[in-house]
Amino acid sequence: MKTKNTPNSQLTVQTFDFLRDLAQNNNREWFQANRARYDAAKTEFEGFVGRLLQGIDSFESLPNTTVKDCIFRINRDIRFSKDKTPYKKHFAAAVGPGGRHSGRIDYYLHLQPNGETFLGAGMWQPTPAHLAKFRQEVDYNVDELKDIIEAPEFRTYYPEVSGESTKTAPKGYSADHPEIDLLRRKELFFIHRYSDKDVLKPGFADEVVKGCRLIKPYCDYLNYLFYDEKDETVSL
């Protein structure tokens, strides 16, 4: 299903120009002087995320999920960071039931110029209990996961795998386990990158919705494994 065109929903070069300039002038004085540009870019991104919600709602229920629920603040949390620049150099949204605070696996859209825009989803910074469940499932029944992430269309669209792996076999698993590469994963997050030219095309929202639909089975797999099964105490 194609997303409906709505006012201020097309991403334009002006939003990229603002983010490029912000990266070069990441301070509060410049930001306040360019507040009108930020407001325009934010409104544009909000409209775009609204189109994504419309499209995703055709294959995933999004009860009471609003654009505001999905979009991250542009202000950085600098309390414990050596980098004291106050603003992010990108816009971002976590799109899924409940938005960014749902605690579940969702679709993450990162909008940044110079080829840094991407759509991603998957296991990222899991709790020890969730990681143990993932490894247990890989050990006992890897076929369901591999049927999803090794499907030709999936791998073509999501060629990049991000996240850390352990240097050695995790505790309780043999180094010669046939699925040792998956068992060593501490994170398993798949990414599709978009060029600036892709982002500025009129059909970009439909392309992102397509990417969300393709990775939905993997998100469903993790959400069922982590949240929908009866919780059991497991150790690493």
JSON list of C-alpha atoms in Angstrom, two decimals:
[
{"chain": "A", "resi": 1, "resn": "MET", "atom": "CA", "xyz": [0.00, 0.00, 0.00]},
{"chain": "A", "resi": 2, "resn": "LYS", "atom": "CA", "xyz": [1.36, 3.42, -0.90]},
{"chain": "A", "resi": 3, "resn": "THR", "atom": "CA", "xyz": [1.48, 6.09, 1.75]},
{"chain": "A", "resi": 4, "resn": "LYS", "atom": "CA", "xyz": [-0.86, 9.02, 1.37]},
{"chain": "A", "resi": 5, "resn": "ASN", "atom": "CA", "xyz": [0.68, 12.36, 0.43]},
{"chain": "A", "resi": 6, "resn": "THR", "atom": "CA", "xyz": [0.13, 14.87, 3.22]},
{"chain": "A", "resi": 7, "resn": "PRO", "atom": "CA", "xyz": [1.28, 18.50, 3.61]},
{"chain": "A", "resi": 8, "resn": "ASN", "atom": "CA", "xyz": [4.92, 18.93, 4.69]},
{"chain": "A", "resi": 9, "resn": "SER", "atom": "CA", "xyz": [5.62, 15.20, 4.35]},
{"chain": "A", "resi": 10, "resn": "GLN", "atom": "CA", "xyz": [8.26, 15.33, 1.60]},
{"chain": "A", "resi": 11, "resn": "LEU", "atom": "CA", "xyz": [11.87, 15.52, 2.74]},
{"chain": "A", "resi": 12, "resn": "THR", "atom": "CA", "xyz": [13.75, 18.33, 1.02]},
{"chain": "A", "resi": 13, "resn": "VAL", "atom": "CA", "xyz": [17.28, 19.55, 0.59]},
{"chain": "A", "resi": 14, "resn": "GLN", "atom": "CA", "xyz": [16.60, 22.35, 3.08]},
{"chain": "A", "resi": 15, "resn": "THR", "atom": "CA", "xyz": [16.44, 19.81, 5.91]},
{"chain": "A", "resi": 16, "resn": "PHE", "atom": "CA", "xyz": [19.74, 18.30, 4.83]},
{"chain": "A", "resi": 17, "resn": "ASP", "atom": "CA", "xyz": [21.26, 21.79, 4.57]},
{"chain": "A", "resi": 18, "resn": "PHE", "atom": "CA", "xyz": [20.17, 22.56, 8.12]},
{"chain": "A", "resi": 19, "resn": "LEU", "atom": "CA", "xyz": [21.71, 19.35, 9.46]},
{"chain": "A", "resi": 20, "resn": "ARG", "atom": "CA", "xyz": [24.97, 19.96, 7.58]},
{"chain": "A", "resi": 21, "resn": "ASP", "atom": "CA", "xyz": [25.19, 23.49, 8.97]},
{"chain": "A", "resi": 22, "resn": "LEU", "atom": "CA", "xyz": [24.34, 22.25, 12.47]},
{"chain": "A", "resi": 23, "resn": "ALA", "atom": "CA", "xyz": [27.21, 19.76, 12.28]},
{"chain": "A", "resi": 24, "resn": "GLN", "atom": "CA", "xyz": [29.57, 22.65, 11.57]},
{"chain": "A", "resi": 25, "resn": "ASN", "atom": "CA", "xyz": [28.06, 24.99, 14.17]},
{"chain": "A", "resi": 26, "resn": "ASN", "atom": "CA", "xyz": [27.04, 22.71, 17.03]},
{"chain": "A", "resi": 27, "resn": "ASN", "atom": "CA", "xyz": [26.46, 25.30, 19.74]},
{"chain": "A", "resi": 28, "resn": "ARG", "atom": "CA", "xyz": [23.46, 26.89, 21.40]},
{"chain": "A", "resi": 29, "resn": "GLU", "atom": "CA", "xyz": [24.09, 30.37, 20.04]},
{"chain": "A", "resi": 30, "resn": "TRP", "atom": "CA", "xyz": [23.99, 29.23, 16.43]},
{"chain": "A", "resi": 31, "resn": "PHE", "atom": "CA", "xyz": [21.02, 26.96, 17.08]},
{"chain": "A", "resi": 32, "resn": "GLN", "atom": "CA", "xyz": [18.95, 29.74, 18.61]},
{"chain": "A", "resi": 33, "resn": "ALA", "atom": "CA", "xyz": [19.84, 32.08, 15.74]},
{"chain": "A", "resi": 34, "resn": "ASN", "atom": "CA", "xyz": [18.67, 29.39, 13.30]},
{"chain": "A", "resi": 35, "resn": "ARG", "atom": "CA", "xyz": [15.65, 28.26, 15.30]},
{"chain": "A", "resi": 36, "resn": "ALA", "atom": "CA", "xyz": [13.24, 28.94, 12.42]},
{"chain": "A", "resi": 37, "resn": "ARG", "atom": "CA", "xyz": [15.26, 26.62, 10.16]},
{"chain": "A", "resi": 38, "resn": "TYR", "atom": "CA", "xyz": [15.20, 23.90, 12.83]},
{"chain": "A", "resi": 39, "resn": "ASP", "atom": "CA", "xyz": [11.45, 24.27, 13.32]},
{"chain": "A", "resi": 40, "resn": "ALA", "atom": "CA", "xyz": [10.87, 23.94, 9.56]},
{"chain": "A", "resi": 41, "resn": "ALA", "atom": "CA", "xyz": [13.12, 20.86, 9.31]},
{"chain": "A", "resi": 42, "resn": "LYS", "atom": "CA", "xyz": [11.50, 19.25, 12.36]},
{"chain": "A", "resi": 43, "resn": "THR", "atom": "CA", "xyz": [8.02, 19.86, 10.96]},
{"chain": "A", "resi": 44, "resn": "GLU", "atom": "CA", "xyz": [9.09, 18.28, 7.69]},
{"chain": "A", "resi": 45, "resn": "PHE", "atom": "CA", "xyz": [10.50, 15.21, 9.46]},
{"chain": "A", "resi": 46, "resn": "GLU", "atom": "CA", "xyz": [7.36, 14.91, 11.57]},
{"chain": "A", "resi": 47, "resn": "GLY", "atom": "CA", "xyz": [5.25, 14.91, 8.42]},
{"chain": "A", "resi": 48, "resn": "PHE", "atom": "CA", "xyz": [7.45, 12.22, 6.93]},
{"chain": "A", "resi": 49, "resn": "VAL", "atom": "CA", "xyz": [7.17, 10.01, 10.01]},
{"chain": "A", "resi": 50, "resn": "GLY", "atom": "CA", "xyz": [3.41, 10.50, 9.86]},
{"chain": "A", "resi": 51, "resn": "ARG", "atom": "CA", "xyz": [3.46, 9.04, 6.36]},
{"chain": "A", "resi": 52, "resn": "LEU", "atom": "CA", "xyz": [5.48, 6.08, 7.63]},
{"chain": "A", "resi": 53, "resn": "LEU", "atom": "CA", "xyz": [2.90, 5.41, 10.32]},
{"chain": "A", "resi": 54, "resn": "GLN", "atom": "CA", "xyz": [0.19, 5.38, 7.67]},
{"chain": "A", "resi": 55, "resn": "GLY", "atom": "CA", "xyz": [2.10, 2.90, 5.55]},
{"chain": "A", "resi": 56, "resn": "ILE", "atom": "CA", "xyz": [3.21, 0.61, 8.36]},
{"chain": "A", "resi": 57, "resn": "ASP", "atom": "CA", "xyz": [-0.33, 0.53, 9.74]},
{"chain": "A", "resi": 58, "resn": "SER", "atom": "CA", "xyz": [-1.29, -1.46, 6.65]},
{"chain": "A", "resi": 59, "resn": "PHE", "atom": "CA", "xyz": [0.62, -4.52, 7.96]},
{"chain": "A", "resi": 60, "resn": "GLU", "atom": "CA", "xyz": [1.16, -3.83, 11.66]},
{"chain": "A", "resi": 61, "resn": "SER", "atom": "CA", "xyz": [-1.27, -2.52, 14.24]},
{"chain": "A", "resi": 62, "resn": "LEU", "atom": "CA", "xyz": [-0.15, 0.79, 15.73]},
{"chain": "A", "resi": 63, "resn": "PRO", "atom": "CA", "xyz": [-2.77, 1.49, 18.41]},
{"chain": "A", "resi": 64, "resn": "ASN", "atom": "CA", "xyz": [-2.64, 5.02, 19.80]},
{"chain": "A", "resi": 65, "resn": "THR", "atom": "CA", "xyz": [0.87, 5.57, 18.38]},
{"chain": "A", "resi": 66, "resn": "THR", "atom": "CA", "xyz": [1.51, 9.17, 17.34]},
{"chain": "A", "resi": 67, "resn": "VAL", "atom": "CA", "xyz": [4.35, 10.89, 15.54]},
{"chain": "A", "resi": 68, "resn": "LYS", "atom": "CA", "xyz": [5.38, 12.49, 18.83]},
{"chain": "A", "resi": 69, "resn": "ASP", "atom": "CA", "xyz": [5.72, 9.03, 20.38]},
{"chain": "A", "resi": 70, "resn": "CYS", "atom": "CA", "xyz": [8.26, 8.03, 17.71]},
{"chain": "A", "resi": 71, "resn": "ILE", "atom": "CA", "xyz": [10.60, 10.98, 17.24]},
{"chain": "A", "resi": 72, "resn": "PHE", "atom": "CA", "xyz": [13.73, 11.43, 19.37]},
{"chain": "A", "resi": 73, "resn": "ARG", "atom": "CA", "xyz": [14.76, 14.83, 20.72]},
{"chain": "A", "resi": 74, "resn": "ILE", "atom": "CA", "xyz": [17.60, 16.55, 18.90]},
{"chain": "A", "resi": 75, "resn": "ASN", "atom": "CA", "xyz": [19.25, 17.52, 22.20]},
{"chain": "A", "resi": 76, "resn": "ARG", "atom": "CA", "xyz": [22.07, 15.24, 23.29]},
{"chain": "A", "resi": 77, "resn": "ASP", "atom": "CA", "xyz": [22.43, 13.91, 26.83]},
{"chain": "A", "resi": 78, "resn": "ILE", "atom": "CA", "xyz": [25.89, 15.21, 27.65]},
{"chain": "A", "resi": 79, "resn": "ARG", "atom": "CA", "xyz": [25.95, 14.50, 31.39]},
{"chain": "A", "resi": 80, "resn": "PHE", "atom": "CA", "xyz": [28.32, 11.53, 31.13]},
{"chain": "A", "resi": 81, "resn": "SER", "atom": "CA", "xyz": [29.88, 12.25, 27.73]},
{"chain": "A", "resi": 82, "resn": "LYS", "atom": "CA", "xyz": [33.26, 13.73, 26.93]},
{"chain": "A", "resi": 83, "resn": "ASP", "atom": "CA", "xyz": [31.66, 15.20, 23.80]},
{"chain": "A", "resi": 84, "resn": "LYS", "atom": "CA", "xyz": [29.84, 18.29, 25.05]},
{"chain": "A", "resi": 85, "resn": "THR", "atom": "CA", "xyz": [28.27, 19.36, 21.76]},
{"chain": "A", "resi": 86, "resn": "PRO", "atom": "CA", "xyz": [24.62, 19.94, 22.67]},
{"chain": "A", "resi": 87, "resn": "TYR", "atom": "CA", "xyz": [22.84, 18.67, 19.56]},
{"chain": "A", "resi": 88, "resn": "LYS", "atom": "CA", "xyz": [22.65, 15.53, 17.45]},
{"chain": "A", "resi": 89, "resn": "LYS", "atom": "CA", "xyz": [23.62, 15.84, 13.79]},
{"chain": "A", "resi": 90, "resn": "HIS", "atom": "CA", "xyz": [20.60, 13.86, 12.66]},
{"chain": "A", "resi": 91, "resn": "PHE", "atom": "CA", "xyz": [16.89, 13.33, 13.09]},
{"chain": "A", "resi": 92, "resn": "ALA", "atom": "CA", "xyz": [15.71, 9.93, 14.25]},
{"chain": "A", "resi": 93, "resn": "ALA", "atom": "CA", "xyz": [12.54, 8.00, 14.95]},
{"chain": "A", "resi": 94, "resn": "ALA", "atom": "CA", "xyz": [11.66, 4.62, 16.42]},
{"chain": "A", "resi": 95, "resn": "VAL", "atom": "CA", "xyz": [8.53, 3.51, 14.58]},
{"chain": "A", "resi": 96, "resn": "GLY", "atom": "CA", "xyz": [6.43, 0.72, 16.00]},
{"chain": "A", "resi": 97, "resn": "PRO", "atom": "CA", "xyz": [3.55, 0.11, 18.43]},
{"chain": "A", "resi": 98, "resn": "GLY", "atom": "CA", "xyz": [3.99, 2.59, 21.26]},
{"chain": "A", "resi": 99, "resn": "GLY", "atom": "CA", "xyz": [6.92, 4.43, 19.68]},
{"chain": "A", "resi": 100, "resn": "ARG", "atom": "CA", "xyz": [10.39, 4.96, 21.12]},
{"chain": "A", "resi": 101, "resn": "HIS", "atom": "CA", "xyz": [9.45, 4.18, 24.74]},
{"chain": "A", "resi": 102, "resn": "SER", "atom": "CA", "xyz": [7.71, 0.87, 24.07]},
{"chain": "A", "resi": 103, "resn": "GLY", "atom": "CA", "xyz": [10.74, -1.19, 25.14]},
{"chain": "A", "resi": 104, "resn": "ARG", "atom": "CA", "xyz": [10.14, -3.57, 22.25]},
{"chain": "A", "resi": 105, "resn": "ILE", "atom": "CA", "xyz": [11.99, -4.15, 18.98]},
{"chain": "A", "resi": 106, "resn": "ASP", "atom": "CA", "xyz": [10.91, -1.55, 16.42]},
{"chain": "A", "resi": 107, "resn": "TYR", "atom": "CA", "xyz": [12.03, 0.10, 13.17]},
{"chain": "A", "resi": 108, "resn": "TYR", "atom": "CA", "xyz": [14.72, 2.75, 13.59]},
{"chain": "A", "resi": 109, "resn": "LEU", "atom": "CA", "xyz": [15.05, 5.51, 10.98]},
{"chain": "A", "resi": 110, "resn": "HIS", "atom": "CA", "xyz": [18.16, 7.70, 11.10]},
{"chain": "A", "resi": 111, "resn": "LEU", "atom": "CA", "xyz": [18.13, 10.78, 8.83]},
{"chain": "A", "resi": 112, "resn": "GLN", "atom": "CA", "xyz": [21.53, 12.36, 8.23]},
{"chain": "A", "resi": 113, "resn": "PRO", "atom": "CA", "xyz": [23.11, 13.93, 5.13]},
{"chain": "A", "resi": 114, "resn": "ASN", "atom": "CA", "xyz": [26.19, 12.77, 3.23]},
{"chain": "A", "resi": 115, "resn": "GLY", "atom": "CA", "xyz": [24.96, 9.21, 2.81]},
{"chain": "A", "resi": 116, "resn": "GLU", "atom": "CA", "xyz": [24.45, 8.57, 6.54]},
{"chain": "A", "resi": 117, "resn": "THR", "atom": "CA", "xyz": [20.70, 7.91, 6.39]},
{"chain": "A", "resi": 118, "resn": "PHE", "atom": "CA", "xyz": [19.69, 4.35, 7.26]},
{"chain": "A", "resi": 119, "resn": "LEU", "atom": "CA", "xyz": [16.84, 2.10, 8.33]},
{"chain": "A", "resi": 120, "resn": "GLY", "atom": "CA", "xyz": [17.65, -0.58, 10.86]},
{"chain": "A", "resi": 121, "resn": "ALA", "atom": "CA", "xyz": [16.13, -3.06, 13.29]},
{"chain": "A", "resi": 122, "resn": "GLY", "atom": "CA", "xyz": [17.10, -5.97, 15.46]},
{"chain": "A", "resi": 123, "resn": "MET", "atom": "CA", "xyz": [18.79, -7.00, 18.68]},
{"chain": "A", "resi": 124, "resn": "TRP", "atom": "CA", "xyz": [20.72, -4.05, 20.11]},
{"chain": "A", "resi": 125, "resn": "GLN", "atom": "CA", "xyz": [22.10, -3.82, 23.66]},
{"chain": "A", "resi": 126, "resn": "PRO", "atom": "CA", "xyz": [19.91, -6.67, 24.94]},
{"chain": "A", "resi": 127, "resn": "THR", "atom": "CA", "xyz": [19.59, -7.44, 28.61]},
{"chain": "A", "resi": 128, "resn": "PRO", "atom": "CA", "xyz": [21.61, -10.44, 29.82]},
{"chain": "A", "resi": 129, "resn": "ALA", "atom": "CA", "xyz": [18.35, -12.41, 30.10]},
{"chain": "A", "resi": 130, "resn": "HIS", "atom": "CA", "xyz": [17.32, -11.55, 26.55]},
{"chain": "A", "resi": 131, "resn": "LEU", "atom": "CA", "xyz": [20.74, -12.43, 25.17]},
{"chain": "A", "resi": 132, "resn": "ALA", "atom": "CA", "xyz": [20.62, -15.76, 26.97]},
{"chain": "A", "resi": 133, "resn": "LYS", "atom": "CA", "xyz": [17.19, -16.47, 25.46]},
{"chain": "A", "resi": 134, "resn": "PHE", "atom": "CA", "xyz": [18.49, -15.61, 22.00]},
{"chain": "A", "resi": 135, "resn": "ARG", "atom": "CA", "xyz": [21.46, -17.96, 22.35]},
{"chain": "A", "resi": 136, "resn": "GLN", "atom": "CA", "xyz": [19.28, -20.70, 23.77]},
{"chain": "A", "resi": 137, "resn": "GLU", "atom": "CA", "xyz": [16.95, -20.42, 20.77]},
{"chain": "A", "resi": 138, "resn": "VAL", "atom": "CA", "xyz": [19.89, -20.47, 18.34]},
{"chain": "A", "resi": 139, "resn": "ASP", "atom": "CA", "xyz": [21.19, -23.60, 20.05]},
{"chain": "A", "resi": 140, "resn": "TYR", "atom": "CA", "xyz": [17.84, -25.42, 20.11]},
{"chain": "A", "resi": 141, "resn": "ASN", "atom": "CA", "xyz": [16.03, -24.17, 17.00]},
{"chain": "A", "resi": 142, "resn": "VAL", "atom": "CA", "xyz": [18.11, -22.00, 14.67]},
{"chain": "A", "resi": 143, "resn": "ASP", "atom": "CA", "xyz": [16.10, -22.80, 11.53]},
{"chain": "A", "resi": 144, "resn": "GLU", "atom": "CA", "xyz": [13.33, -20.29, 12.23]},
{"chain": "A", "resi": 145, "resn": "LEU", "atom": "CA", "xyz": [15.80, -17.43, 12.61]},
{"chain": "A", "resi": 146, "resn": "LYS", "atom": "CA", "xyz": [17.89, -18.44, 9.60]},
{"chain": "A", "resi": 147, "resn": "ASP", "atom": "CA", "xyz": [14.82, -18.79, 7.41]},
{"chain": "A", "resi": 148, "resn": "ILE", "atom": "CA", "xyz": [14.20, -15.09, 8.11]},
{"chain": "A", "resi": 149, "resn": "ILE", "atom": "CA", "xyz": [17.64, -13.51, 7.98]},
{"chain": "A", "resi": 150, "resn": "GLU", "atom": "CA", "xyz": [19.04, -15.69, 5.19]},
{"chain": "A", "resi": 151, "resn": "ALA", "atom": "CA", "xyz": [16.10, -15.24, 2.83]},
{"chain": "A", "resi": 152, "resn": "PRO", "atom": "CA", "xyz": [17.46, -13.81, -0.46]},
{"chain": "A", "resi": 153, "resn": "GLU", "atom": "CA", "xyz": [15.21, -10.72, -0.46]},
{"chain": "A", "resi": 154, "resn": "PHE", "atom": "CA", "xyz": [16.10, -9.97, 3.17]},
{"chain": "A", "resi": 155, "resn": "ARG", "atom": "CA", "xyz": [19.84, -10.30, 2.65]},
{"chain": "A", "resi": 156, "resn": "THR", "atom": "CA", "xyz": [19.73, -8.23, -0.54]},
{"chain": "A", "resi": 157, "resn": "TYR", "atom": "CA", "xyz": [17.96, -5.36, 1.21]},
{"chain": "A", "resi": 158, "resn": "TYR", "atom": "CA", "xyz": [19.85, -5.69, 4.50]},
{"chain": "A", "resi": 159, "resn": "PRO", "atom": "CA", "xyz": [23.44, -6.54, 3.55]},
{"chain": "A", "resi": 160, "resn": "GLU", "atom": "CA", "xyz": [24.97, -4.80, 6.57]},
{"chain": "A", "resi": 161, "resn": "VAL", "atom": "CA", "xyz": [25.02, -6.42, 10.01]},
{"chain": "A", "resi": 162, "resn": "SER", "atom": "CA", "xyz": [25.93, -4.20, 12.94]},
{"chain": "A", "resi": 163, "resn": "GLY", "atom": "CA", "xyz": [26.74, -5.01, 16.55]},
{"chain": "A", "resi": 164, "resn": "GLU", "atom": "CA", "xyz": [29.35, -6.63, 18.74]},
{"chain": "A", "resi": 165, "resn": "SER", "atom": "CA", "xyz": [30.35, -10.28, 19.02]},
{"chain": "A", "resi": 166, "resn": "THR", "atom": "CA", "xyz": [32.32, -12.05, 21.71]},
{"chain": "A", "resi": 167, "resn": "LYS", "atom": "CA", "xyz": [35.90, -12.96, 20.84]},
{"chain": "A", "resi": 168, "resn": "THR", "atom": "CA", "xyz": [35.46, -16.50, 22.10]},
{"chain": "A", "resi": 169, "resn": "ALA", "atom": "CA", "xyz": [32.58, -18.95, 22.47]},
{"chain": "A", "resi": 170, "resn": "PRO", "atom": "CA", "xyz": [30.06, -17.84, 25.12]},
{"chain": "A", "resi": 171, "resn": "LYS", "atom": "CA", "xyz": [30.00, -19.74, 28.38]},
{"chain": "A", "resi": 172, "resn": "GLY", "atom": "CA", "xyz": [28.20, -23.04, 27.96]},
{"chain": "A", "resi": 173, "resn": "TYR", "atom": "CA", "xyz": [28.75, -23.36, 24.21]},
{"chain": "A", "resi": 174, "resn": "SER", "atom": "CA", "xyz": [31.47, -25.19, 22.35]},
{"chain": "A", "resi": 175, "resn": "ALA", "atom": "CA", "xyz": [33.79, -23.34, 19.99]},
{"chain": "A", "resi": 176, "resn": "ASP", "atom": "CA", "xyz": [32.99, -25.91, 17.30]},
{"chain": "A", "resi": 177, "resn": "HIS", "atom": "CA", "xyz": [29.21, -25.46, 17.58]},
{"chain": "A", "resi": 178, "resn": "PRO", "atom": "CA", "xyz": [27.79, -25.33, 14.03]},
{"chain": "A", "resi": 179, "resn": "GLU", "atom": "CA", "xyz": [26.11, -21.97, 14.80]},
{"chain": "A", "resi": 180, "resn": "ILE", "atom": "CA", "xyz": [29.01, -20.47, 16.72]},
{"chain": "A", "resi": 181, "resn": "ASP", "atom": "CA", "xyz": [28.96, -17.25, 14.67]},
{"chain": "A", "resi": 182, "resn": "LEU", "atom": "CA", "xyz": [25.38, -16.53, 15.73]},
{"chain": "A", "resi": 183, "resn": "LEU", "atom": "CA", "xyz": [26.03, -17.66, 19.30]},
{"chain": "A", "resi": 184, "resn": "ARG", "atom": "CA", "xyz": [28.95, -15.23, 19.59]},
{"chain": "A", "resi": 185, "resn": "ARG", "atom": "CA", "xyz": [26.70, -12.31, 18.65]},
{"chain": "A", "resi": 186, "resn": "LYS", "atom": "CA", "xyz": [26.05, -9.86, 21.47]},
{"chain": "A", "resi": 187, "resn": "GLU", "atom": "CA", "xyz": [23.99, -7.73, 19.08]},
{"chain": "A", "resi": 188, "resn": "LEU", "atom": "CA", "xyz": [22.40, -8.55, 15.73]},
{"chain": "A", "resi": 189, "resn": "PHE", "atom": "CA", "xyz": [21.13, -5.39, 14.05]},
{"chain": "A", "resi": 190, "resn": "PHE", "atom": "CA", "xyz": [20.48, -5.19, 10.30]},
{"chain": "A", "resi": 191, "resn": "ILE", "atom": "CA", "xyz": [20.91, -1.98, 8.32]},
{"chain": "A", "resi": 192, "resn": "HIS", "atom": "CA", "xyz": [19.89, -0.63, 4.93]},
{"chain": "A", "resi": 193, "resn": "ARG", "atom": "CA", "xyz": [21.58, 2.63, 3.92]},
{"chain": "A", "resi": 194, "resn": "TYR", "atom": "CA", "xyz": [20.13, 5.28, 1.61]},
{"chain": "A", "resi": 195, "resn": "SER", "atom": "CA", "xyz": [21.94, 7.87, -0.47]},
{"chain": "A", "resi": 196, "resn": "ASP", "atom": "CA", "xyz": [20.97, 11.54, -0.22]},
{"chain": "A", "resi": 197, "resn": "LYS", "atom": "CA", "xyz": [19.47, 11.19, -3.69]},
{"chain": "A", "resi": 198, "resn": "ASP", "atom": "CA", "xyz": [17.28, 8.32, -2.46]},
{"chain": "A", "resi": 199, "resn": "VAL", "atom": "CA", "xyz": [16.06, 10.36, 0.51]},
{"chain": "A", "resi": 200, "resn": "LEU", "atom": "CA", "xyz": [14.98, 13.29, -1.64]},
{"chain": "A", "resi": 201, "resn": "LYS", "atom": "CA", "xyz": [12.92, 11.20, -4.05]},
{"chain": "A", "resi": 202, "resn": "PRO", "atom": "CA", "xyz": [9.12, 11.66, -3.82]},
{"chain": "A", "resi": 203, "resn": "GLY", "atom": "CA", "xyz": [8.64, 7.93, -3.17]},
{"chain": "A", "resi": 204, "resn": "PHE", "atom": "CA", "xyz": [11.11, 7.64, -0.31]},
{"chain": "A", "resi": 205, "resn": "ALA", "atom": "CA", "xyz": [8.42, 7.03, 2.30]},
{"chain": "A", "resi": 206, "resn": "ASP", "atom": "CA", "xyz": [7.15, 4.05, 0.30]},
{"chain": "A", "resi": 207, "resn": "GLU", "atom": "CA", "xyz": [10.72, 2.72, 0.13]},
{"chain": "A", "resi": 208, "resn": "VAL", "atom": "CA", "xyz": [11.15, 2.93, 3.90]},
{"chain": "A", "resi": 209, "resn": "VAL", "atom": "CA", "xyz": [7.78, 1.25, 4.46]},
{"chain": "A", "resi": 210, "resn": "LYS", "atom": "CA", "xyz": [8.96, -1.54, 2.13]},
{"chain": "A", "resi": 211, "resn": "GLY", "atom": "CA", "xyz": [12.10, -1.92, 4.25]},
{"chain": "A", "resi": 212, "resn": "CYS", "atom": "CA", "xyz": [10.01, -2.11, 7.43]},
{"chain": "A", "resi": 213, "resn": "ARG", "atom": "CA", "xyz": [7.78, -4.77, 5.91]},
{"chain": "A", "resi": 214, "resn": "LEU", "atom": "CA", "xyz": [10.82, -6.86, 4.93]},
{"chain": "A", "resi": 215, "resn": "ILE", "atom": "CA", "xyz": [12.34, -6.80, 8.40]},
{"chain": "A", "resi": 216, "resn": "LYS", "atom": "CA", "xyz": [9.07, -7.21, 10.31]},
{"chain": "A", "resi": 217, "resn": "PRO", "atom": "CA", "xyz": [9.43, -11.04, 10.59]},
{"chain": "A", "resi": 218, "resn": "TYR", "atom": "CA", "xyz": [12.78, -10.58, 12.35]},
{"chain": "A", "resi": 219, "resn": "CYS", "atom": "CA", "xyz": [11.30, -7.97, 14.71]},
{"chain": "A", "resi": 220, "resn": "ASP", "atom": "CA", "xyz": [8.36, -10.29, 15.39]},
{"chain": "A", "resi": 221, "resn": "TYR", "atom": "CA", "xyz": [10.76, -13.16, 16.10]},
{"chain": "A", "resi": 222, "resn": "LEU", "atom": "CA", "xyz": [12.67, -11.12, 18.69]},
{"chain": "A", "resi": 223, "resn": "ASN", "atom": "CA", "xyz": [9.58, -9.60, 20.26]},
{"chain": "A", "resi": 224, "resn": "TYR", "atom": "CA", "xyz": [8.02, -13.03, 20.71]},
{"chain": "A", "resi": 225, "resn": "LEU", "atom": "CA", "xyz": [11.25, -14.43, 22.10]},
{"chain": "A", "resi": 226, "resn": "PHE", "atom": "CA", "xyz": [11.92, -11.55, 24.50]},
{"chain": "A", "resi": 227, "resn": "TYR", "atom": "CA", "xyz": [8.47, -10.30, 25.50]},
{"chain": "A", "resi": 228, "resn": "ASP", "atom": "CA", "xyz": [5.61, -12.54, 24.41]},
{"chain": "A", "resi": 229, "resn": "GLU", "atom": "CA", "xyz": [6.79, -15.89, 25.78]},
{"chain": "A", "resi": 230, "resn": "LYS", "atom": "CA", "xyz": [6.34, -16.62, 29.46]},
{"chain": "A", "resi": 231, "resn": "ASP", "atom": "CA", "xyz": [9.34, -15.05, 31.15]},
{"chain": "A", "resi": 232, "resn": "GLU", "atom": "CA", "xyz": [11.78, -17.53, 32.58]},
{"chain": "A", "resi": 233, "resn": "THR", "atom": "CA", "xyz": [14.93, -16.93, 34.57]},
{"chain": "A", "resi": 234, "resn": "VAL", "atom": "CA", "xyz": [17.98, -17.78, 32.52]},
{"chain": "A", "resi": 235, "resn": "SER", "atom": "CA", "xyz": [21.65, -17.13, 33.09]},
{"chain": "A", "resi": 236, "resn": "LEU", "atom": "CA", "xyz": [24.55, -16.47, 30.73]}
]
